[in-house]
Coordinates of C-alpha atoms and ligand atoms in Angstrom, one line a residue:
M293 CA 0.0 0.0 0.0
S294 CA 1.4 3.3 -0.9
R295 CA 0.1 6.7 0.1
T296 CA -0.1 9.3 -2.6
I297 CA -2.7 11.7 -1.1
N298 CA -1.4 14.2 1.5
I299 CA -3.3 16.5 3.7
L300 CA -1.6 19.9 3.0
P301 CA -0.3 21.7 6.0
E302 CA -2.5 24.7 7.0
N303 CA 0.2 27.1 5.9
L304 CA 0.3 25.8 2.4
A305 CA -3.5 25.4 2.2
N306 CA -3.9 29.0 3.2
R307 CA -1.4 30.1 0.6
I308 CA -3.4 28.3 -2.1
A309 CA -6.7 29.6 -0.9
A310 CA -5.2 33.1 -0.8
G311 CA -4.9 33.0 -4.5
E312 CA -8.7 33.4 -4.8
V313 CA -9.0 36.2 -2.3
V314 CA -5.8 38.2 -2.8
Q315 CA -4.9 38.6 -6.4
R316 CA -3.3 42.0 -6.3
P317 CA -2.6 44.9 -3.9
E318 CA -6.1 46.2 -4.6
S319 CA -7.6 43.0 -3.2
V320 CA -5.8 43.6 0.1
V321 CA -7.0 47.1 0.2
K322 CA -10.5 46.1 -0.5
E323 CA -10.6 43.4 2.1
L324 CA -9.0 45.6 4.8
V325 CA -11.3 48.5 4.1
E326 CA -14.3 46.2 4.2
N327 CA -13.2 45.1 7.6
S328 CA -12.9 48.7 8.7
L329 CA -16.4 49.5 7.4
D330 CA -17.9 46.3 9.0
A331 CA -16.3 47.5 12.3
G332 CA -18.3 50.7 12.1
A333 CA -15.4 53.0 11.2
R334 CA -16.2 56.7 10.9
S335 CA -12.7 57.3 9.5
V336 CA -10.6 55.1 7.3
I337 CA -7.0 56.0 6.3
V338 CA -5.2 54.1 3.6
A339 CA -1.6 54.5 2.7
V340 CA 0.3 52.6 0.1
R341 CA 3.8 52.5 -1.4
D342 CA 4.7 51.3 -4.9
A343 CA 1.1 50.8 -5.7
G344 CA 0.7 48.6 -2.7
K345 CA 3.3 46.1 -3.9
T346 CA 5.7 46.9 -1.0
Y347 CA 3.4 48.4 1.6
I348 CA -0.2 48.8 2.4
Q349 CA -1.7 50.2 5.6
V350 CA -5.3 50.6 6.5
S351 CA -6.3 52.2 9.8
D352 CA -9.7 52.8 11.3
D353 CA -11.5 54.0 14.4
G354 CA -13.9 51.1 14.5
I355 CA -14.8 48.8 17.3
G356 CA -11.4 47.1 17.5
M357 CA -10.6 43.6 18.7
S358 CA -9.7 41.9 22.0
A359 CA -6.3 40.4 22.3
E360 CA -7.8 36.9 21.9
D361 CA -9.8 37.9 18.8
A362 CA -6.8 39.6 17.3
V363 CA -5.0 36.3 17.2
T364 CA -8.0 34.3 16.1
A365 CA -8.8 36.7 13.3
F366 CA -5.9 35.2 11.3
E367 CA -7.3 31.7 11.4
R368 CA -9.0 30.5 8.3
H369 CA -12.8 30.7 8.6
A370 CA -12.5 33.0 11.6
T371 CA -15.3 35.5 11.4
S372 CA -17.5 37.4 13.9
K373 CA -20.0 38.2 11.1
I374 CA -21.9 35.0 10.7
A375 CA -22.4 31.9 12.9
T376 CA -25.1 29.8 11.3
Y377 CA -26.3 28.8 7.9
D378 CA -29.3 31.1 8.3
D379 CA -26.9 34.1 8.7
L380 CA -25.4 33.2 5.4
E381 CA -28.8 33.4 3.8
A382 CA -29.0 37.1 4.7
I383 CA -25.6 38.8 4.7
R384 CA -25.7 42.3 6.0
T385 CA -21.9 42.8 6.3
L386 CA -19.3 43.2 3.6
G387 CA -17.2 40.3 5.0
F388 CA -18.5 36.9 6.0
R389 CA -16.2 34.3 4.7
G390 CA -13.6 34.7 7.4
E391 CA -10.6 34.2 5.1
A392 CA -9.3 37.6 4.2
L393 CA -6.8 38.1 7.1
A394 CA -5.7 34.4 6.9
S395 CA -5.1 34.8 3.2
I396 CA -3.3 38.1 3.4
A397 CA -1.1 36.8 6.2
A398 CA -0.3 33.7 4.1
V399 CA 1.3 35.7 1.3
A400 CA 2.8 38.8 3.0
Q401 CA 4.2 40.1 6.2
V402 CA 1.4 41.5 8.3
E403 CA 1.3 43.6 11.5
L404 CA -2.0 44.2 13.1
K405 CA -2.6 46.6 16.0
T406 CA -6.0 46.8 17.5
R407 CA -7.7 48.2 20.6
R408 CA -11.3 47.8 21.7
R409 CA -12.9 50.8 22.9
G410 CA -13.1 50.7 26.7
E411 CA -10.0 48.5 27.0
A412 CA -6.9 49.9 28.5
A413 CA -4.3 48.8 25.9
G414 CA -4.2 47.4 22.5
T415 CA -2.7 44.3 21.0
R416 CA 0.0 43.9 18.4
V417 CA 0.1 40.7 16.3
R418 CA 2.9 40.1 13.8
I419 CA 2.6 37.3 11.3
A420 CA 4.5 36.5 8.1
G421 CA 3.9 33.9 5.5
G422 CA 1.2 32.5 7.9
A423 CA 3.6 32.0 10.8
R424 CA 3.0 34.1 13.9
D425 CA 6.0 35.6 15.6
V426 CA 4.8 38.3 18.0
V427 CA 1.7 39.0 20.2
E428 CA 2.2 41.9 22.6
P429 CA 0.4 44.8 24.2
V430 CA 0.7 48.1 22.6
G431 CA -0.4 51.6 23.4
M432 CA -2.8 53.1 20.8
E433 CA -6.1 54.8 20.2
P434 CA -9.2 52.6 19.9
G435 CA -9.5 51.1 16.5
T436 CA -7.5 48.9 14.2
A437 CA -4.5 49.3 11.9
V438 CA -3.2 46.7 9.6
G439 CA 0.1 47.0 7.8
V440 CA 0.9 44.6 4.9
K441 CA 4.5 44.4 3.7
N442 CA 6.0 42.8 0.7
L443 CA 2.9 41.2 -0.8
F444 CA 3.6 37.9 -2.5
F445 CA 7.1 37.7 -1.1
N446 CA 6.7 33.9 -0.9
T447 CA 4.7 33.5 -4.1
P448 CA 6.9 34.9 -6.8
A449 CA 4.6 33.7 -9.6
R450 CA 1.9 35.9 -8.2
R451 CA 4.2 38.8 -7.8
N452 CA 5.4 38.5 -11.4
F453 CA 1.8 38.7 -12.6
L454 CA 1.3 42.1 -11.2
K455 CA 0.8 44.9 -13.7
S456 CA 2.7 48.2 -13.8
D457 CA 2.5 50.4 -10.7
G458 CA 0.2 52.7 -12.7
T459 CA -2.3 50.0 -13.4
E460 CA -2.2 48.6 -9.9
F461 CA -2.5 52.0 -8.4
K462 CA -5.5 52.8 -10.6
R463 CA -7.2 49.7 -9.3
I464 CA -6.7 50.7 -5.7
L465 CA -7.9 54.2 -6.4
D466 CA -11.1 52.8 -8.1
T467 CA -11.8 50.5 -5.2
L468 CA -11.3 53.2 -2.6
Q469 CA -13.6 55.6 -4.6
H470 CA -16.3 52.9 -4.7
A471 CA -16.0 52.5 -0.9
A472 CA -16.1 56.2 -0.4
I473 CA -19.2 56.7 -2.5
A474 CA -20.9 53.8 -0.8
W475 CA -20.1 55.1 2.7
P476 CA -20.5 58.9 2.7
G477 CA -20.8 59.1 6.4
T478 CA -17.2 57.8 6.8
S479 CA -14.2 60.0 6.1
F480 CA -11.6 58.5 3.7
T481 CA -8.0 59.5 3.3
F482 CA -5.8 57.9 0.7
A483 CA -2.1 58.5 0.5
S484 CA 0.4 57.1 -1.8
S485 CA 4.1 57.4 -1.1
D486 CA 3.3 60.1 1.5
E487 CA 1.3 62.2 -0.9
I488 CA -2.4 62.6 -0.3
V489 CA -4.4 61.3 -3.3
F490 CA -7.8 62.2 -1.9
D491 CA -9.1 63.1 1.4
V492 CA -12.9 63.4 1.9
A493 CA -14.5 64.4 5.1
A494 CA -17.6 62.6 6.4
A495 CA -20.6 63.9 4.3
D496 CA -24.3 64.1 5.1
T497 CA -25.4 62.9 1.7
E498 CA -24.2 60.8 -1.2
E499 CA -24.5 63.8 -3.4
Q500 CA -22.1 65.7 -1.3
R501 CA -19.7 62.8 -1.3
I502 CA -19.8 62.5 -5.1
R503 CA -19.2 66.3 -5.4
D504 CA -16.2 66.0 -3.0
L505 CA -14.7 63.1 -4.9
F506 CA -15.3 64.1 -8.5
G507 CA -15.9 67.8 -8.4
E508 CA -18.7 70.1 -9.3
R509 CA -18.4 69.8 -13.1
Y510 CA -18.7 66.1 -12.9
F511 CA -21.8 66.4 -10.9
E512 CA -23.4 68.6 -13.5
S513 CA -23.1 65.8 -16.0
L514 CA -25.4 63.6 -13.9
V515 CA -29.1 63.0 -13.8
P516 CA -30.7 61.7 -10.6
V517 CA -32.5 58.3 -10.6
R518 CA -34.9 57.1 -8.0
E519 CA -37.3 54.1 -8.3
E520 CA -38.8 51.8 -5.7
S521 CA -40.8 48.6 -5.7
D522 CA -41.5 45.7 -3.4
L523 CA -38.5 44.0 -4.7
L524 CA -35.9 46.8 -4.4
A525 CA -35.1 50.4 -4.2
I526 CA -32.8 52.1 -6.6
H527 CA -31.3 55.6 -6.4
G528 CA -28.3 57.3 -7.6
Y529 CA -27.0 59.2 -10.7
I530 CA -26.6 58.4 -14.3
S531 CA -24.7 60.5 -16.9
K532 CA -26.5 62.7 -19.4
P533 CA -26.2 61.0 -22.7
E534 CA -23.9 63.5 -24.3
F535 CA -21.3 62.8 -21.6
A536 CA -21.0 59.1 -22.5
R537 CA -17.5 58.1 -22.9
K538 CA -15.4 55.9 -25.1
A539 CA -14.3 53.8 -22.2
R540 CA -16.4 51.9 -19.7
T541 CA -15.5 53.9 -16.6
E542 CA -17.4 54.6 -13.4
Q543 CA -20.1 52.1 -13.9
I544 CA -20.7 51.7 -10.3
F545 CA -23.4 49.4 -8.8
L546 CA -23.6 49.4 -5.1
L547 CA -25.7 46.6 -3.9
N548 CA -26.5 47.1 -0.2
R549 CA -23.4 49.3 -0.3
R550 CA -21.2 46.6 -1.7
F551 CA -19.6 47.3 -5.1
I552 CA -20.5 44.6 -7.5
T553 CA -19.9 43.9 -11.2
S554 CA -22.7 42.6 -13.4
R555 CA -22.9 42.5 -17.1
A556 CA -26.6 42.0 -17.0
L557 CA -27.2 45.0 -14.9
G558 CA -24.8 47.0 -17.0
H559 CA -26.9 46.1 -20.0
A560 CA -30.0 47.1 -18.2
V561 CA -28.6 50.6 -17.8
F562 CA -27.4 50.8 -21.5
S563 CA -30.7 49.6 -22.8
G564 CA -32.4 52.3 -20.7
Y565 CA -30.5 54.9 -22.7
E566 CA -32.1 53.3 -25.7
H567 CA -30.6 55.1 -28.7
L568 CA -29.5 58.1 -26.7
V569 CA -25.9 57.2 -26.9
E570 CA -24.0 56.1 -30.0
K571 CA -22.7 52.7 -30.2
A572 CA -19.3 52.1 -28.6
S573 CA -19.8 54.9 -26.1
F574 CA -20.8 54.3 -22.6
P575 CA -22.7 56.2 -20.0
F576 CA -21.3 56.3 -16.5
F577 CA -23.3 55.9 -13.4
V578 CA -23.5 55.4 -9.7
L579 CA -26.5 53.3 -8.7
F580 CA -27.4 52.3 -5.2
I581 CA -29.5 49.2 -5.1
E582 CA -31.1 48.2 -1.8
I583 CA -32.6 44.8 -1.7
D584 CA -33.6 42.4 1.1
P585 CA -30.4 40.3 1.7
H586 CA -32.5 37.2 1.6
R587 CA -33.2 37.8 -2.1
V588 CA -29.6 38.0 -3.2
D589 CA -26.7 35.6 -2.8
V590 CA -23.3 37.3 -2.4
N591 CA -21.5 34.1 -1.8
V592 CA -20.8 33.4 -5.4
H593 CA -17.0 33.9 -5.5
P594 CA -14.4 34.6 -2.8
S595 CA -13.9 38.1 -4.2
K596 CA -17.6 38.9 -3.4
L597 CA -17.8 41.0 -6.6
E598 CA -20.5 38.9 -8.2
V599 CA -24.0 38.3 -6.9
K600 CA -26.9 36.1 -7.8
F601 CA -30.4 37.6 -7.6
E602 CA -33.4 35.5 -6.8
D603 CA -35.2 37.5 -9.5
E604 CA -32.6 38.8 -11.9
S605 CA -35.1 39.7 -14.6
G606 CA -37.1 41.7 -12.1
V607 CA -34.0 43.6 -11.1
Y608 CA -33.1 44.1 -14.7
R609 CA -36.5 45.6 -15.5
M610 CA -36.4 47.9 -12.5
I611 CA -33.1 49.3 -13.5
H612 CA -34.0 49.7 -17.1
N613 CA -37.2 51.5 -16.2
A614 CA -35.5 53.7 -13.6
V615 CA -33.0 54.8 -16.2
R616 CA -35.6 55.4 -18.9
R617 CA -37.7 57.5 -16.6
A618 CA -34.8 59.5 -15.3
L619 CA -33.7 60.3 -18.8
G620 CA -37.2 61.1 -20.0
T621 CA -38.0 63.5 -17.2
H622 CA -34.9 65.6 -17.4
D623 CA -34.0 68.4 -19.7
L624 CA -31.1 66.9 -21.5
I625 CA -30.7 69.3 -24.4
P626 CA -27.0 69.7 -24.7
V627 CA -25.6 73.2 -24.2
L628 CA -22.6 74.1 -26.4
T629 CA -19.9 76.1 -24.8
S630 CA -16.5 76.9 -26.2
V631 CA -14.9 74.5 -23.7
E632 CA -17.0 71.5 -24.9
R633 CA -17.2 72.5 -28.5
N634 CA -13.9 71.0 -29.5
G635 CA -14.3 72.3 -33.1
T636 CA -17.4 70.2 -33.6
F637 CA -19.3 73.4 -34.1
S638 CA -18.0 76.5 -35.7
P639 CA -20.5 79.2 -36.4
E640 CA -20.2 80.7 -39.8
P641 CA -20.5 84.4 -39.8
I642 CA -23.9 85.3 -41.2
P643 CA -23.8 88.1 -43.9
P644 CA -25.1 91.2 -42.2
Q645 CA -27.8 91.8 -44.8
A646 CA -29.3 88.4 -44.1
V647 CA -29.8 89.0 -40.4
P648 CA -33.5 89.1 -40.0
G649 CA -35.2 91.7 -38.0
H650 CA -33.8 94.2 -35.6
P651 CA -31.3 92.9 -33.1
Q652 CA -33.3 94.0 -30.2
T653 CA -36.4 92.3 -31.5
E654 CA -38.0 90.3 -28.7
M655 CA -38.7 86.9 -29.9
R656 CA -39.9 84.1 -27.9
L657 CA -40.9 80.6 -28.8
A658 CA -44.3 80.0 -27.4
F659 CA -44.0 76.2 -27.8
L660 CA -40.9 76.1 -25.6
R661 CA -42.7 78.0 -22.8
T662 CA -39.4 79.4 -21.9
A663 CA -40.8 82.8 -20.9
P664 CA -44.2 84.2 -20.4
A665 CA -45.0 86.3 -23.5
K666 CA -45.1 90.0 -23.0
G667 CA -48.4 91.2 -24.5
G668 CA -48.3 93.4 -27.5
R669 CA -44.6 93.4 -28.1
G670 CA -44.5 91.8 -31.5
P671 CA -41.6 91.8 -33.8
S672 CA -40.7 95.4 -34.3
T673 CA -39.2 95.3 -37.7
S674 CA -39.7 93.1 -40.7
P675 CA -36.7 91.1 -41.7
A676 CA -34.6 92.2 -44.6
P677 CA -35.4 90.5 -47.8
G678 CA -33.4 87.4 -47.9
G679 CA -32.6 87.4 -51.6
G680 CA -29.5 85.5 -52.4
T681 CA -28.5 84.8 -48.9
E682 CA -27.9 81.5 -47.3
L683 CA -30.1 82.2 -44.4
H684 CA -33.6 81.3 -45.4
V685 CA -36.1 83.3 -43.4
V686 CA -39.4 81.6 -42.8
S687 CA -41.5 83.0 -40.1
S688 CA -44.7 84.9 -39.8
G689 CA -42.6 88.1 -39.9
E690 CA -41.6 87.3 -43.4
R691 CA -45.0 88.0 -44.6
A692 CA -46.5 90.4 -42.2
L693 CA -45.2 93.1 -39.9
V694 CA -48.0 92.5 -37.5
P695 CA -48.3 88.9 -36.4
P696 CA -51.6 87.2 -37.2
A697 CA -54.4 87.5 -34.7
G698 CA -54.7 84.6 -32.4
A699 CA -51.0 83.9 -32.5
P700 CA -49.7 82.4 -29.2
G701 CA -48.8 84.8 -26.5
G702 CA -51.0 87.6 -27.6
G703 CA -49.3 88.3 -30.8
E704 CA -45.8 86.7 -30.6
E705 CA -45.2 84.1 -33.2
P706 CA -41.9 82.4 -32.7
R707 CA -39.5 83.0 -35.4
I708 CA -38.0 80.1 -37.1
Y709 CA -35.3 79.9 -39.7
Q710 CA -34.1 77.1 -41.8
L711 CA -30.3 77.0 -42.2
H712 CA -28.9 75.3 -45.3
N713 CA -32.1 73.3 -45.7
K714 CA -30.8 71.2 -42.9
Y715 CA -31.2 72.9 -39.5
I716 CA -33.9 74.8 -37.8
L717 CA -32.7 77.8 -35.9
S718 CA -34.8 79.5 -33.2
Q719 CA -34.2 82.0 -30.5
I720 CA -34.9 81.0 -27.0
R721 CA -34.7 83.0 -23.8
S722 CA -31.2 81.7 -22.9
G723 CA -29.7 82.0 -26.4
I724 CA -30.4 80.1 -29.6
M725 CA -31.5 76.6 -30.3
L726 CA -30.5 74.6 -33.3
I727 CA -32.5 71.5 -34.4
D728 CA -31.4 68.9 -36.9
Q729 CA -34.5 68.6 -39.0
H730 CA -33.9 65.0 -40.0
A731 CA -33.0 63.8 -36.6
A732 CA -36.0 65.6 -35.1
H733 CA -38.4 64.1 -37.6
E734 CA -36.8 60.7 -37.0
R735 CA -37.5 60.9 -33.3
I736 CA -41.1 61.9 -33.9
L737 CA -41.7 59.1 -36.4
Y738 CA -39.9 56.6 -34.3
E739 CA -42.1 57.2 -31.3
R740 CA -45.2 57.2 -33.3
A741 CA -44.2 54.0 -35.1
V742 CA -43.6 52.3 -31.8
T743 CA -47.0 53.3 -30.6
F744 CA -48.7 52.2 -33.7
L745 CA -46.9 48.9 -33.6
E746 CA -48.2 48.3 -30.1
R747 CA -51.7 49.6 -30.7
N748 CA -52.8 48.1 -33.9
A749 CA -54.8 51.1 -35.0
P750 CA -52.9 52.2 -38.1
A751 CA -53.2 55.6 -39.6
S752 CA -53.0 55.0 -43.2
Q753 CA -53.4 57.3 -46.2
Q754 CA -54.9 55.6 -49.1
L755 CA -53.3 56.0 -52.5
L756 CA -55.4 57.2 -55.3
F757 CA -53.5 54.9 -57.6
P758 CA -52.2 51.8 -55.8
Q759 CA -48.7 51.0 -56.8
T760 CA -47.0 47.7 -57.4
V761 CA -43.6 47.2 -55.9
E762 CA -41.3 44.5 -57.1
L763 CA -38.8 43.2 -54.6
S764 CA -35.9 40.8 -54.6
P765 CA -36.9 37.3 -53.4
G766 CA -35.1 38.0 -50.1
D767 CA -36.8 41.3 -49.5
F768 CA -40.1 39.8 -50.5
A769 CA -39.7 37.1 -47.9
L770 CA -38.7 39.7 -45.3
A771 CA -41.7 41.9 -46.2
S772 CA -44.0 38.8 -45.9
E773 CA -42.5 38.1 -42.5
L774 CA -43.1 41.7 -41.4
L775 CA -46.4 42.0 -43.1
D776 CA -48.5 42.3 -39.9
D777 CA -46.3 44.9 -38.4
L778 CA -46.0 46.8 -41.7
M779 CA -49.8 47.0 -41.7
R780 CA -49.8 48.2 -38.1
L781 CA -47.4 50.9 -39.2
G782 CA -50.0 52.1 -41.7
F783 CA -48.9 50.3 -44.9
D784 CA -51.9 48.9 -46.7
I785 CA -50.3 46.2 -48.8
Q786 CA -51.2 42.9 -50.3
V787 CA -49.3 40.2 -52.1
F788 CA -49.6 40.7 -55.8
G789 CA -48.0 37.8 -57.4
K790 CA -44.4 36.6 -57.3
N791 CA -42.1 38.9 -55.4
T792 CA -44.5 41.8 -56.0
L793 CA -46.6 43.7 -53.5
L794 CA -49.5 46.0 -54.2
V795 CA -49.4 49.2 -52.1
N796 CA -52.8 50.6 -51.5
G797 CA -51.9 52.9 -48.7
I798 CA -49.0 54.2 -46.8
P799 CA -48.4 55.5 -43.2
A800 CA -50.0 59.0 -42.8
D801 CA -46.6 60.5 -42.1
V802 CA -45.0 59.6 -45.4
R803 CA -44.8 62.2 -48.0
I804 CA -46.8 61.4 -51.0
G805 CA -44.6 60.7 -54.0
H806 CA -42.4 58.4 -52.0
E807 CA -44.7 55.5 -51.6
A808 CA -42.8 52.7 -53.3
G809 CA -39.4 54.0 -52.3
I810 CA -40.2 54.1 -48.6
L811 CA -41.1 50.4 -48.4
R812 CA -37.9 49.4 -50.2
D813 CA -35.7 51.8 -48.2
L814 CA -37.3 50.5 -45.0
L815 CA -36.5 46.9 -45.8
D816 CA -32.9 47.8 -46.7
E817 CA -32.4 49.7 -43.5
Y818 CA -34.0 46.9 -41.5
K819 CA -31.6 44.4 -43.0
D820 CA -28.6 46.6 -42.4
D821 CA -29.6 47.1 -38.8
K822 CA -29.8 43.4 -38.2
R823 CA -26.5 43.4 -36.4
N824 CA -28.1 45.6 -33.8
M825 CA -29.5 42.6 -31.9
T826 CA -30.1 44.5 -28.7
L827 CA -33.3 45.9 -30.3
K828 CA -36.5 44.1 -30.3
P829 CA -37.7 43.5 -33.9
R830 CA -40.4 46.1 -33.6
E831 CA -38.1 48.7 -32.3
R832 CA -35.9 47.9 -35.2
L833 CA -38.7 48.2 -37.6
A834 CA -39.8 51.5 -36.1
K835 CA -36.2 52.8 -36.3
S836 CA -35.9 51.7 -40.0
F837 CA -39.2 53.3 -40.8
A838 CA -38.3 56.6 -39.0
C839 CA -34.9 56.8 -40.6
R840 CA -36.2 56.4 -44.1
A841 CA -39.5 58.3 -43.9
A842 CA -38.1 61.3 -42.2
V843 CA -37.4 64.6 -44.0
K844 CA -33.8 64.7 -45.1
A845 CA -31.1 67.2 -44.9
G846 CA -31.6 69.2 -48.0
D847 CA -35.4 69.2 -47.9
P848 CA -36.7 72.8 -47.8
L849 CA -39.3 73.2 -45.1
S850 CA -42.1 75.8 -44.9
S851 CA -42.5 77.8 -41.8
D852 CA -45.6 75.8 -40.9
E853 CA -43.8 72.5 -41.4
M854 CA -41.0 73.6 -39.2
R855 CA -43.4 74.8 -36.5
S856 CA -45.3 71.6 -36.5
L857 CA -42.1 69.6 -36.5
I858 CA -41.0 71.5 -33.4
D859 CA -44.3 71.1 -31.7
Q860 CA -44.3 67.4 -32.3
L861 CA -40.7 67.0 -31.3
F862 CA -41.4 68.5 -27.9
A863 CA -44.3 66.2 -27.5
T864 CA -42.0 63.1 -27.8
S865 CA -40.7 61.5 -24.7
I866 CA -37.0 62.1 -25.6
P867 CA -36.8 65.1 -27.9
Y868 CA -33.1 65.6 -27.5
S869 CA -31.8 62.6 -29.3
C870 CA -32.6 60.7 -32.4
P871 CA -33.1 56.9 -32.5
H872 CA -29.5 56.5 -33.5
G873 CA -28.3 58.4 -30.5
R874 CA -27.2 61.5 -32.2
P875 CA -28.3 64.8 -30.8
V876 CA -31.4 66.5 -32.1
I877 CA -31.2 69.8 -30.4
V878 CA -28.3 71.9 -29.2
R879 CA -28.6 75.1 -27.3
I880 CA -26.0 77.9 -27.7
P881 CA -26.2 80.1 -24.6
L882 CA -26.3 83.8 -25.1
E883 CA -23.2 84.3 -23.0
E884 CA -21.4 82.1 -25.5
I885 CA -22.5 84.4 -28.3
D886 CA -21.6 87.4 -26.3
G887 CA -18.2 85.9 -25.9
Y888 CA -17.7 85.9 -29.7
F889 CA -18.1 89.6 -29.7
G890 CA -16.1 90.3 -26.6
R891 CA -19.2 91.3 -24.7
T892 CA -18.4 89.5 -21.5
Ligands
ADP167 P1 -14.5 38.4 7.6 O1 -14.4 39.8 7.3 O2 -15.0 37.7 6.4 O3 -15.2 38.1 8.8 P2 -11.6 38.6 7.9 O4 -10.6 37.6 7.7 O5 -11.6 39.7 7.0 O6 -13.0 37.8 7.7 O7 -11.6 39.1 9.4 C1 -11.8 38.2 10.4 C2 -12.4 38.8 11.6 O8 -11.5 39.7 12.2 C3 -13.6 39.6 11.3 O9 -14.8 38.9 11.3 C4 -13.6 40.6 12.5 O10 -14.2 40.1 13.6 C5 -12.2 40.8 12.8 N1 -11.6 42.0 12.2 C6 -10.9 42.1 11.0 N2 -10.6 43.4 10.7 C7 -11.1 44.2 11.7 C8 -11.2 45.6 12.0 N3 -10.6 46.4 11.2 N4 -11.8 46.0 13.1 C9 -12.4 45.1 13.9 N5 -12.4 43.8 13.7 C10 -11.8 43.3 12.6
MG168 MG1 -13.2 40.7 6.0

């Protein structure tokens, strides 16, 4: 009989287990800070050297440990946080596995000093590579301080796996920021090589903490979110769509104040932005999710970063809806300022003879309700004739000095101009507003199409002369597949022989003269968009329809058409962005314009 199976000595077992808990300096920081927070710390101080590779220290003013506990704490499965299986079913603390201190001590040199409040002296424990060498009394303030030297000194493979100082440092910084956001009532100080990286005082609100950490400007790019149900409560902040970034940064979910990662929940947020952000750019957010700990399992992995929800699709829906609502109820029209413009917008000087009206003319847009109209102060001057200029003037003032009776605001018709047959320009109280006519119409048609597709009460305009449309076999098959939904959209079509459809009617929004084309265009767009699998088929159909049926850049619009476009735009749920995620409206503040002329 030979024996090939060994029971590993505890030291070695710990070192192996440590691999799951302690992967890098950041894991040490995370575990120690979690312990401080679980100990009720009001103040946490973290200091590192060489991105934590040579030294990490975390001190707190929490409850501290007795001398006996200070030693036991380094045993594997030593925890004060759970005792029974039932406790594991409802975790309310950040730690619960009882393995962090054991794991850290297995792969580094650790010194822990701790003093319970009310006890006369503290205890110092020194332990390296899992072997304890000192336990002695020490004088100190109540609380706990853990110093970790030479991480992975006895596991060179691990050490060699570490990334550059810059990368490892960034990870620590992120982790500390997550903790600081989650626990605004606790002050956090982070120092690296004796320099303060950040230092935030205890704050009364999460909002204050975010301002303290990221600054005022950052905060202005956020929209608040709040949603509650029997299942969970969500609150926090999401970025306005135009601030979305190329990198996935600051996507912070705090589940019962624990930072977690979740692809599914991340997707729930993105899908809430619908088409507000372009592909490949990512909104950032901080979302606090509070849920009954019985309904979530945080014991999925030793790193405690992943969780399993009892009802994941319920959580997904809540988050999606919360984001949708938050974005829909906030004024998200981007404001252009010279700082943000980055050359994306450069105003062309308008030839003086084309400037309509008198500069002091009071113009207000009734439909924007930006200002109560002042009775009787209509446009004071008629615009100069626009012959030969680029600026096409189309407003009531073009035809009449005196606005027509019954105009909104007791005689003030908003003035609207079409620029280059592409943009609609309007004055608003705070400056001027530019609207992309195609994008605006797309947004309108998209929302209408979505409603029609859901409602099954199509608005169709019958054609005087039904038209036949011949399609490729592929398109014909696609059209047959979509037939029901096309009818819902307002197409009145029937199969008319091989690969041919007879179009009797088209959606009410489509311009006459474009009947056959729109159907073919729509199918093309739909096929092209097939890669976009995040969309439900109907959303995709609505998007394709909107894109192809909308007025194009280059289409001249009458004043009435523009006005009705704007009215309808502001009646949509998300007027500031087209279904592709591009902006529809930008606002140029008056101060910005004043700046052009040195009037500051
Ligand atoms: P866990 O946090 O999962 O319980 P740890 O190994 O991280 O396991 O810590 C073991 C125990 O040591 C904790 O349960 C706690 O009782 C004690 N402890 C660790 N750090 C601190 C601290 N900073 N303040 C007070 N007690 C602590
Ligand atoms: Mg712990």
